[in-house]
């Protein structure tokens, strides 16, 4: 139990995917213009990450290891993640319009995100079991969502700040992302 | 062994997904057609706005969401009214049995000057004729949508009941002419295009088809937004959610008139942001100015009080006596 909690906190804060491992930077800089879109992307990412981690775990330990084809994992993970997300997207579209409207366009955008593949690969590399993989994915997604929302809210506030003209827009966003990353360094050593 | 295993595995995976997808499509049949889509498909798509809604899709939305009457579509006529009743049930049928006039447009050939201005507005291409030649209306195709009436510069088009006696035409036309001359200035769609950005060389006027609404990933009423921006009603646009636009450009692709909607939206967002910034700067200077004045007044007051105290003390000690 403690181990799981450590794993969760580790993925959530210490090894935060965006600020410590620098994965998933494209949505981090791209879709955080406002709080709402950042939150929607975060929720969609949580969904996709959990799905991707579990399906790639099953693929790896169910098929690749018995056949001795571990070296194929990157290609096959991409195929499986893309396929599963498309299936789920279609299923949502057909059965739950509300959920589809909420996650809608973000699902396919996130599918090709490095954070998703990163979680699947890292989970396999660390030899986690199924439950641990799930916890790891949810932790990573929670960290991602948290950082997205924080940064989205921050950029919304910054839009109204009196920033020197040359720094407005992307430059100040990059600088604040760097400062946030420095701040997250403070979590190093928190959970091993 | 692994030589054939790898492609087999890939092919197997892909086949599995393809099969799963096919099964899913079969189990949950094609794209979820909403009730609005169904109703919209029944409407004639002439976008004539005679139902008092801006276009066919808005009318369909009003039928589904606000329980609008079903008998408001003159181009659709009794046929569409019956189909709508079949879809929506009788309780929505409307107040009167049918207020749909069964009319067609008629061109008075004696007065027609052959300007051809009535051809473009006709959504069903029911007017035939070339410039400087006399026009006429194909009675079978005309839906009686009235869109050609305000376009005629000499008011030679009138709407007549189907197969009306010829003798009545002239009298009806005169009544219609009086009504049309009042309504005509409102109906000209020129104002809508003039505020569009200059880069929109290929853009045409908004036809109110509402096709931009369902594609918006953040569920904005794109068509309403566009109209509010074009009418310079920025604050209304903001309350309709302008600032939530993520500039994804899906409305651009959906727009049959090639209106660069995303560009218009982001320009409006920028304008709104600019106004906000200005207001904030003014507020900040005002606050600073007032605080400065208050500080000066307080300092003066404190000095006066100290002086009073000093004088009182001196009076007590009798120093100045």
JSON list of C-alpha atoms in Angstrom, two decimals, chain B residues 86-264:
[
{"chain": "B", "resi": 86, "resn": "UNK", "atom": "CA", "xyz": [-44.46, 12.55, -37.81]},
{"chain": "B", "resi": 87, "resn": "UNK", "atom": "CA", "xyz": [-41.03, 13.16, -36.21]},
{"chain": "B", "resi": 88, "resn": "UNK", "atom": "CA", "xyz": [-41.99, 15.42, -33.36]},
{"chain": "B", "resi": 89, "resn": "UNK", "atom": "CA", "xyz": [-45.48, 14.21, -32.52]},
{"chain": "B", "resi": 90, "resn": "UNK", "atom": "CA", "xyz": [-48.72, 16.12, -32.55]},
{"chain": "B", "resi": 91, "resn": "UNK", "atom": "CA", "xyz": [-48.23, 18.12, -29.36]},
{"chain": "B", "resi": 92, "resn": "UNK", "atom": "CA", "xyz": [-45.67, 20.31, -31.14]},
{"chain": "B", "resi": 93, "resn": "UNK", "atom": "CA", "xyz": [-47.78, 20.78, -34.20]},
{"chain": "B", "resi": 94, "resn": "UNK", "atom": "CA", "xyz": [-48.37, 24.47, -33.70]},
{"chain": "B", "resi": 95, "resn": "UNK", "atom": "CA", "xyz": [-51.25, 26.71, -32.81]},
{"chain": "B", "resi": 96, "resn": "UNK", "atom": "CA", "xyz": [-53.26, 26.86, -36.00]},
{"chain": "B", "resi": 97, "resn": "UNK", "atom": "CA", "xyz": [-53.84, 23.78, -38.15]},
{"chain": "B", "resi": 98, "resn": "UNK", "atom": "CA", "xyz": [-51.73, 25.42, -40.83]},
{"chain": "B", "resi": 99, "resn": "UNK", "atom": "CA", "xyz": [-50.74, 29.01, -41.40]},
{"chain": "B", "resi": 100, "resn": "UNK", "atom": "CA", "xyz": [-48.67, 28.04, -44.39]},
{"chain": "B", "resi": 101, "resn": "UNK", "atom": "CA", "xyz": [-49.78, 30.02, -47.40]},
{"chain": "B", "resi": 102, "resn": "UNK", "atom": "CA", "xyz": [-49.75, 28.01, -50.58]},
{"chain": "B", "resi": 103, "resn": "UNK", "atom": "CA", "xyz": [-48.28, 30.71, -52.79]},
{"chain": "B", "resi": 104, "resn": "UNK", "atom": "CA", "xyz": [-45.84, 31.11, -55.66]},
{"chain": "B", "resi": 105, "resn": "UNK", "atom": "CA", "xyz": [-43.96, 34.14, -56.94]},
{"chain": "B", "resi": 106, "resn": "UNK", "atom": "CA", "xyz": [-45.31, 35.69, -60.10]},
{"chain": "B", "resi": 107, "resn": "UNK", "atom": "CA", "xyz": [-43.40, 38.18, -62.26]},
{"chain": "B", "resi": 108, "resn": "UNK", "atom": "CA", "xyz": [-45.47, 40.85, -63.95]},
{"chain": "B", "resi": 109, "resn": "UNK", "atom": "CA", "xyz": [-43.97, 40.60, -67.42]},
{"chain": "B", "resi": 110, "resn": "UNK", "atom": "CA", "xyz": [-45.16, 44.07, -68.40]},
{"chain": "B", "resi": 111, "resn": "UNK", "atom": "CA", "xyz": [-43.12, 45.76, -65.71]},
{"chain": "B", "resi": 112, "resn": "UNK", "atom": "CA", "xyz": [-40.05, 43.53, -65.62]},
{"chain": "B", "resi": 113, "resn": "UNK", "atom": "CA", "xyz": [-36.99, 45.45, -66.82]},
{"chain": "B", "resi": 114, "resn": "UNK", "atom": "CA", "xyz": [-34.79, 42.36, -67.22]},
{"chain": "B", "resi": 115, "resn": "UNK", "atom": "CA", "xyz": [-32.22, 43.34, -64.61]},
{"chain": "B", "resi": 116, "resn": "UNK", "atom": "CA", "xyz": [-31.71, 39.72, -63.44]},
{"chain": "B", "resi": 117, "resn": "UNK", "atom": "CA", "xyz": [-31.31, 40.88, -59.84]},
{"chain": "B", "resi": 118, "resn": "UNK", "atom": "CA", "xyz": [-33.94, 38.41, -58.66]},
{"chain": "B", "resi": 119, "resn": "UNK", "atom": "CA", "xyz": [-31.98, 35.38, -59.90]},
{"chain": "B", "resi": 120, "resn": "UNK", "atom": "CA", "xyz": [-29.24, 35.13, -57.22]},
{"chain": "B", "resi": 121, "resn": "UNK", "atom": "CA", "xyz": [-31.54, 35.27, -54.16]},
{"chain": "B", "resi": 122, "resn": "UNK", "atom": "CA", "xyz": [-33.68, 32.37, -55.36]},
{"chain": "B", "resi": 123, "resn": "UNK", "atom": "CA", "xyz": [-32.63, 29.31, -53.33]},
{"chain": "B", "resi": 124, "resn": "UNK", "atom": "CA", "xyz": [-34.26, 26.85, -55.71]},
{"chain": "B", "resi": 125, "resn": "UNK", "atom": "CA", "xyz": [-33.31, 28.45, -59.05]},
{"chain": "B", "resi": 126, "resn": "UNK", "atom": "CA", "xyz": [-36.96, 28.76, -60.00]},
{"chain": "B", "resi": 127, "resn": "UNK", "atom": "CA", "xyz": [-36.53, 32.05, -61.91]},
{"chain": "B", "resi": 128, "resn": "UNK", "atom": "CA", "xyz": [-35.34, 31.83, -65.47]},
{"chain": "B", "resi": 129, "resn": "UNK", "atom": "CA", "xyz": [-34.27, 34.67, -67.69]},
{"chain": "B", "resi": 130, "resn": "UNK", "atom": "CA", "xyz": [-31.18, 36.51, -68.90]},
{"chain": "B", "resi": 131, "resn": "UNK", "atom": "CA", "xyz": [-30.15, 40.18, -68.48]},
{"chain": "B", "resi": 132, "resn": "UNK", "atom": "CA", "xyz": [-32.29, 42.59, -70.57]},
{"chain": "B", "resi": 133, "resn": "UNK", "atom": "CA", "xyz": [-34.69, 39.74, -71.30]},
{"chain": "B", "resi": 134, "resn": "UNK", "atom": "CA", "xyz": [-37.97, 39.14, -69.60]},
{"chain": "B", "resi": 135, "resn": "UNK", "atom": "CA", "xyz": [-37.93, 36.69, -66.67]},
{"chain": "B", "resi": 136, "resn": "UNK", "atom": "CA", "xyz": [-40.47, 34.22, -65.51]},
{"chain": "B", "resi": 137, "resn": "UNK", "atom": "CA", "xyz": [-40.99, 31.87, -62.60]},
{"chain": "B", "resi": 138, "resn": "UNK", "atom": "CA", "xyz": [-41.20, 28.12, -62.84]},
{"chain": "B", "resi": 139, "resn": "UNK", "atom": "CA", "xyz": [-44.36, 27.65, -60.83]},
{"chain": "B", "resi": 140, "resn": "UNK", "atom": "CA", "xyz": [-43.67, 24.02, -60.04]},
{"chain": "B", "resi": 141, "resn": "UNK", "atom": "CA", "xyz": [-40.28, 24.78, -58.44]},
{"chain": "B", "resi": 142, "resn": "UNK", "atom": "CA", "xyz": [-41.14, 28.00, -56.64]},
{"chain": "B", "resi": 143, "resn": "UNK", "atom": "CA", "xyz": [-41.50, 27.53, -52.91]},
{"chain": "B", "resi": 144, "resn": "UNK", "atom": "CA", "xyz": [-42.99, 30.94, -52.22]},
{"chain": "B", "resi": 145, "resn": "UNK", "atom": "CA", "xyz": [-40.12, 31.96, -49.98]},
{"chain": "B", "resi": 146, "resn": "UNK", "atom": "CA", "xyz": [-40.37, 35.70, -50.80]},
{"chain": "B", "resi": 147, "resn": "UNK", "atom": "CA", "xyz": [-36.60, 36.11, -51.09]},
{"chain": "B", "resi": 148, "resn": "UNK", "atom": "CA", "xyz": [-36.90, 37.51, -54.61]},
{"chain": "B", "resi": 149, "resn": "UNK", "atom": "CA", "xyz": [-39.42, 40.17, -53.65]},
{"chain": "B", "resi": 150, "resn": "UNK", "atom": "CA", "xyz": [-37.07, 42.65, -51.96]},
{"chain": "B", "resi": 151, "resn": "UNK", "atom": "CA", "xyz": [-34.46, 42.12, -54.69]},
{"chain": "B", "resi": 152, "resn": "UNK", "atom": "CA", "xyz": [-36.67, 43.47, -57.48]},
{"chain": "B", "resi": 153, "resn": "UNK", "atom": "CA", "xyz": [-35.95, 47.16, -58.12]},
{"chain": "B", "resi": 154, "resn": "UNK", "atom": "CA", "xyz": [-39.29, 47.78, -59.85]},
{"chain": "B", "resi": 155, "resn": "UNK", "atom": "CA", "xyz": [-41.46, 45.66, -57.53]},
{"chain": "B", "resi": 156, "resn": "UNK", "atom": "CA", "xyz": [-42.81, 43.53, -60.31]},
{"chain": "B", "resi": 157, "resn": "UNK", "atom": "CA", "xyz": [-42.77, 40.30, -58.29]},
{"chain": "B", "resi": 158, "resn": "UNK", "atom": "CA", "xyz": [-45.77, 39.35, -56.25]},
{"chain": "B", "resi": 159, "resn": "UNK", "atom": "CA", "xyz": [-46.81, 36.25, -54.36]},
{"chain": "B", "resi": 160, "resn": "UNK", "atom": "CA", "xyz": [-50.04, 34.71, -55.45]},
{"chain": "B", "resi": 161, "resn": "UNK", "atom": "CA", "xyz": [-52.05, 31.72, -54.31]},
{"chain": "B", "resi": 162, "resn": "UNK", "atom": "CA", "xyz": [-51.44, 28.80, -56.59]},
{"chain": "B", "resi": 163, "resn": "UNK", "atom": "CA", "xyz": [-53.66, 29.05, -59.70]},
{"chain": "B", "resi": 164, "resn": "UNK", "atom": "CA", "xyz": [-55.15, 32.38, -58.70]},
{"chain": "B", "resi": 165, "resn": "UNK", "atom": "CA", "xyz": [-57.38, 34.03, -61.29]},
{"chain": "B", "resi": 166, "resn": "UNK", "atom": "CA", "xyz": [-55.43, 36.44, -63.43]},
{"chain": "B", "resi": 167, "resn": "UNK", "atom": "CA", "xyz": [-57.79, 39.31, -62.71]},
{"chain": "B", "resi": 168, "resn": "UNK", "atom": "CA", "xyz": [-56.81, 39.41, -59.08]},
{"chain": "B", "resi": 169, "resn": "UNK", "atom": "CA", "xyz": [-53.10, 39.77, -59.74]},
{"chain": "B", "resi": 170, "resn": "UNK", "atom": "CA", "xyz": [-52.90, 43.46, -60.28]},
{"chain": "B", "resi": 171, "resn": "UNK", "atom": "CA", "xyz": [-54.84, 44.36, -57.16]},
{"chain": "B", "resi": 172, "resn": "UNK", "atom": "CA", "xyz": [-52.77, 42.02, -54.96]},
{"chain": "B", "resi": 173, "resn": "UNK", "atom": "CA", "xyz": [-49.55, 43.26, -56.46]},
{"chain": "B", "resi": 174, "resn": "UNK", "atom": "CA", "xyz": [-50.32, 46.80, -55.50]},
{"chain": "B", "resi": 175, "resn": "UNK", "atom": "CA", "xyz": [-50.95, 45.83, -51.87]},
{"chain": "B", "resi": 176, "resn": "UNK", "atom": "CA", "xyz": [-47.76, 43.80, -51.90]},
{"chain": "B", "resi": 177, "resn": "UNK", "atom": "CA", "xyz": [-45.78, 46.70, -53.35]},
{"chain": "B", "resi": 178, "resn": "UNK", "atom": "CA", "xyz": [-46.75, 48.93, -50.46]},
{"chain": "B", "resi": 179, "resn": "UNK", "atom": "CA", "xyz": [-45.71, 46.29, -47.93]},
{"chain": "B", "resi": 180, "resn": "UNK", "atom": "CA", "xyz": [-42.45, 45.50, -49.75]},
{"chain": "B", "resi": 181, "resn": "UNK", "atom": "CA", "xyz": [-41.33, 49.09, -49.99]},
{"chain": "B", "resi": 182, "resn": "UNK", "atom": "CA", "xyz": [-41.51, 49.28, -46.19]},
{"chain": "B", "resi": 183, "resn": "UNK", "atom": "CA", "xyz": [-39.76, 45.99, -45.60]},
{"chain": "B", "resi": 184, "resn": "UNK", "atom": "CA", "xyz": [-37.14, 46.16, -48.34]},
{"chain": "B", "resi": 185, "resn": "UNK", "atom": "CA", "xyz": [-34.37, 48.17, -46.62]},
{"chain": "B", "resi": 186, "resn": "UNK", "atom": "CA", "xyz": [-34.27, 45.74, -43.71]},
{"chain": "B", "resi": 187, "resn": "UNK", "atom": "CA", "xyz": [-33.92, 42.73, -45.91]},
{"chain": "B", "resi": 188, "resn": "UNK", "atom": "CA", "xyz": [-30.79, 43.76, -47.83]},
{"chain": "B", "resi": 189, "resn": "UNK", "atom": "CA", "xyz": [-27.90, 41.52, -46.76]},
{"chain": "B", "resi": 190, "resn": "UNK", "atom": "CA", "xyz": [-25.16, 43.97, -47.77]},
{"chain": "B", "resi": 191, "resn": "UNK", "atom": "CA", "xyz": [-24.33, 45.20, -44.27]},
{"chain": "B", "resi": 192, "resn": "UNK", "atom": "CA", "xyz": [-23.26, 41.76, -43.15]},
{"chain": "B", "resi": 193, "resn": "UNK", "atom": "CA", "xyz": [-20.41, 41.47, -45.61]},
{"chain": "B", "resi": 194, "resn": "UNK", "atom": "CA", "xyz": [-19.00, 44.97, -45.37]},
{"chain": "B", "resi": 195, "resn": "UNK", "atom": "CA", "xyz": [-17.44, 44.49, -41.93]},
{"chain": "B", "resi": 196, "resn": "UNK", "atom": "CA", "xyz": [-15.61, 41.27, -42.85]},
{"chain": "B", "resi": 197, "resn": "UNK", "atom": "CA", "xyz": [-11.79, 41.47, -42.90]},
{"chain": "B", "resi": 198, "resn": "UNK", "atom": "CA", "xyz": [-10.16, 42.44, -46.16]},
{"chain": "B", "resi": 199, "resn": "UNK", "atom": "CA", "xyz": [-8.29, 39.13, -46.42]},
{"chain": "B", "resi": 200, "resn": "UNK", "atom": "CA", "xyz": [-11.63, 37.41, -46.93]},
{"chain": "B", "resi": 201, "resn": "UNK", "atom": "CA", "xyz": [-11.56, 37.92, -50.66]},
{"chain": "B", "resi": 202, "resn": "UNK", "atom": "CA", "xyz": [-13.43, 34.72, -51.44]},
{"chain": "B", "resi": 203, "resn": "UNK", "atom": "CA", "xyz": [-15.86, 35.02, -48.51]},
{"chain": "B", "resi": 204, "resn": "UNK", "atom": "CA", "xyz": [-19.53, 35.40, -49.23]},
{"chain": "B", "resi": 205, "resn": "UNK", "atom": "CA", "xyz": [-22.28, 36.52, -46.92]},
{"chain": "B", "resi": 206, "resn": "UNK", "atom": "CA", "xyz": [-23.40, 34.31, -44.06]},
{"chain": "B", "resi": 207, "resn": "UNK", "atom": "CA", "xyz": [-26.40, 32.30, -45.20]},
{"chain": "B", "resi": 208, "resn": "UNK", "atom": "CA", "xyz": [-27.39, 31.33, -41.65]},
{"chain": "B", "resi": 209, "resn": "UNK", "atom": "CA", "xyz": [-27.13, 27.65, -42.41]},
{"chain": "B", "resi": 210, "resn": "UNK", "atom": "CA", "xyz": [-25.84, 26.96, -38.89]},
{"chain": "B", "resi": 211, "resn": "UNK", "atom": "CA", "xyz": [-23.36, 24.36, -40.11]},
{"chain": "B", "resi": 212, "resn": "UNK", "atom": "CA", "xyz": [-20.65, 25.98, -38.01]},
{"chain": "B", "resi": 213, "resn": "UNK", "atom": "CA", "xyz": [-22.50, 25.33, -34.75]},
{"chain": "B", "resi": 214, "resn": "UNK", "atom": "CA", "xyz": [-22.35, 21.53, -34.41]},
{"chain": "B", "resi": 215, "resn": "UNK", "atom": "CA", "xyz": [-18.66, 21.30, -35.40]},
{"chain": "B", "resi": 216, "resn": "UNK", "atom": "CA", "xyz": [-17.42, 23.64, -32.66]},
{"chain": "B", "resi": 217, "resn": "UNK", "atom": "CA", "xyz": [-15.43, 21.48, -30.21]},
{"chain": "B", "resi": 218, "resn": "UNK", "atom": "CA", "xyz": [-16.08, 23.88, -27.34]},
{"chain": "B", "resi": 219, "resn": "UNK", "atom": "CA", "xyz": [-19.79, 24.13, -28.15]},
{"chain": "B", "resi": 220, "resn": "UNK", "atom": "CA", "xyz": [-19.91, 27.80, -29.02]},
{"chain": "B", "resi": 221, "resn": "UNK", "atom": "CA", "xyz": [-22.86, 29.22, -30.97]},
{"chain": "B", "resi": 222, "resn": "UNK", "atom": "CA", "xyz": [-20.50, 30.15, -33.82]},
{"chain": "B", "resi": 223, "resn": "UNK", "atom": "CA", "xyz": [-23.13, 31.62, -36.12]},
{"chain": "B", "resi": 224, "resn": "UNK", "atom": "CA", "xyz": [-24.58, 33.88, -33.43]},
{"chain": "B", "resi": 225, "resn": "UNK", "atom": "CA", "xyz": [-21.05, 34.94, -32.49]},
{"chain": "B", "resi": 226, "resn": "UNK", "atom": "CA", "xyz": [-20.25, 35.85, -36.08]},
{"chain": "B", "resi": 227, "resn": "UNK", "atom": "CA", "xyz": [-23.38, 37.95, -36.40]},
{"chain": "B", "resi": 228, "resn": "UNK", "atom": "CA", "xyz": [-22.75, 39.72, -33.11]},
{"chain": "B", "resi": 229, "resn": "UNK", "atom": "CA", "xyz": [-19.19, 40.54, -34.15]},
{"chain": "B", "resi": 230, "resn": "UNK", "atom": "CA", "xyz": [-20.29, 41.74, -37.56]},
{"chain": "B", "resi": 231, "resn": "UNK", "atom": "CA", "xyz": [-22.87, 43.97, -35.93]},
{"chain": "B", "resi": 232, "resn": "UNK", "atom": "CA", "xyz": [-20.14, 45.37, -33.66]},
{"chain": "B", "resi": 233, "resn": "UNK", "atom": "CA", "xyz": [-21.86, 43.98, -30.58]},
{"chain": "B", "resi": 234, "resn": "UNK", "atom": "CA", "xyz": [-18.65, 42.85, -28.92]},
{"chain": "B", "resi": 235, "resn": "UNK", "atom": "CA", "xyz": [-19.98, 42.67, -25.36]},
{"chain": "B", "resi": 236, "resn": "UNK", "atom": "CA", "xyz": [-22.83, 40.43, -26.50]},
{"chain": "B", "resi": 237, "resn": "UNK", "atom": "CA", "xyz": [-20.32, 38.24, -28.30]},
{"chain": "B", "resi": 238, "resn": "UNK", "atom": "CA", "xyz": [-18.25, 37.97, -25.12]},
{"chain": "B", "resi": 239, "resn": "UNK", "atom": "CA", "xyz": [-21.29, 36.89, -23.13]},
{"chain": "B", "resi": 240, "resn": "UNK", "atom": "CA", "xyz": [-21.99, 34.28, -25.81]},
{"chain": "B", "resi": 241, "resn": "UNK", "atom": "CA", "xyz": [-18.56, 32.83, -25.05]},
{"chain": "B", "resi": 242, "resn": "UNK", "atom": "CA", "xyz": [-16.26, 34.54, -27.57]},
{"chain": "B", "resi": 243, "resn": "UNK", "atom": "CA", "xyz": [-13.26, 34.26, -25.30]},
{"chain": "B", "resi": 244, "resn": "UNK", "atom": "CA", "xyz": [-13.67, 30.45, -25.14]},
{"chain": "B", "resi": 245, "resn": "UNK", "atom": "CA", "xyz": [-12.87, 30.13, -28.86]},
{"chain": "B", "resi": 246, "resn": "UNK", "atom": "CA", "xyz": [-9.74, 28.02, -29.27]},
{"chain": "B", "resi": 247, "resn": "UNK", "atom": "CA", "xyz": [-9.08, 29.09, -32.87]},
{"chain": "B", "resi": 248, "resn": "UNK", "atom": "CA", "xyz": [-9.23, 25.51, -34.09]},
{"chain": "B", "resi": 249, "resn": "UNK", "atom": "CA", "xyz": [-10.68, 26.60, -37.45]},
{"chain": "B", "resi": 250, "resn": "UNK", "atom": "CA", "xyz": [-13.23, 23.81, -37.75]},
{"chain": "B", "resi": 251, "resn": "UNK", "atom": "CA", "xyz": [-15.94, 26.38, -38.40]},
{"chain": "B", "resi": 252, "resn": "UNK", "atom": "CA", "xyz": [-13.90, 27.66, -41.35]},
{"chain": "B", "resi": 253, "resn": "UNK", "atom": "CA", "xyz": [-14.02, 24.22, -42.92]},
{"chain": "B", "resi": 254, "resn": "UNK", "atom": "CA", "xyz": [-17.71, 23.84, -42.24]},
{"chain": "B", "resi": 255, "resn": "UNK", "atom": "CA", "xyz": [-18.68, 27.24, -43.67]},
{"chain": "B", "resi": 256, "resn": "UNK", "atom": "CA", "xyz": [-20.11, 26.87, -47.17]},
{"chain": "B", "resi": 257, "resn": "UNK", "atom": "CA", "xyz": [-19.58, 30.62, -47.75]},
{"chain": "B", "resi": 258, "resn": "UNK", "atom": "CA", "xyz": [-15.82, 30.40, -47.04]},
{"chain": "B", "resi": 259, "resn": "UNK", "atom": "CA", "xyz": [-16.08, 32.96, -44.25]},
{"chain": "B", "resi": 260, "resn": "UNK", "atom": "CA", "xyz": [-12.77, 33.01, -42.31]},
{"chain": "B", "resi": 261, "resn": "UNK", "atom": "CA", "xyz": [-14.59, 32.64, -39.01]},
{"chain": "B", "resi": 262, "resn": "UNK", "atom": "CA", "xyz": [-11.61, 31.68, -36.85]},
{"chain": "B", "resi": 263, "resn": "UNK", "atom": "CA", "xyz": [-9.74, 34.78, -38.06]},
{"chain": "B", "resi": 264, "resn": "UNK", "atom": "CA", "xyz": [-12.75, 37.00, -37.33]}
]
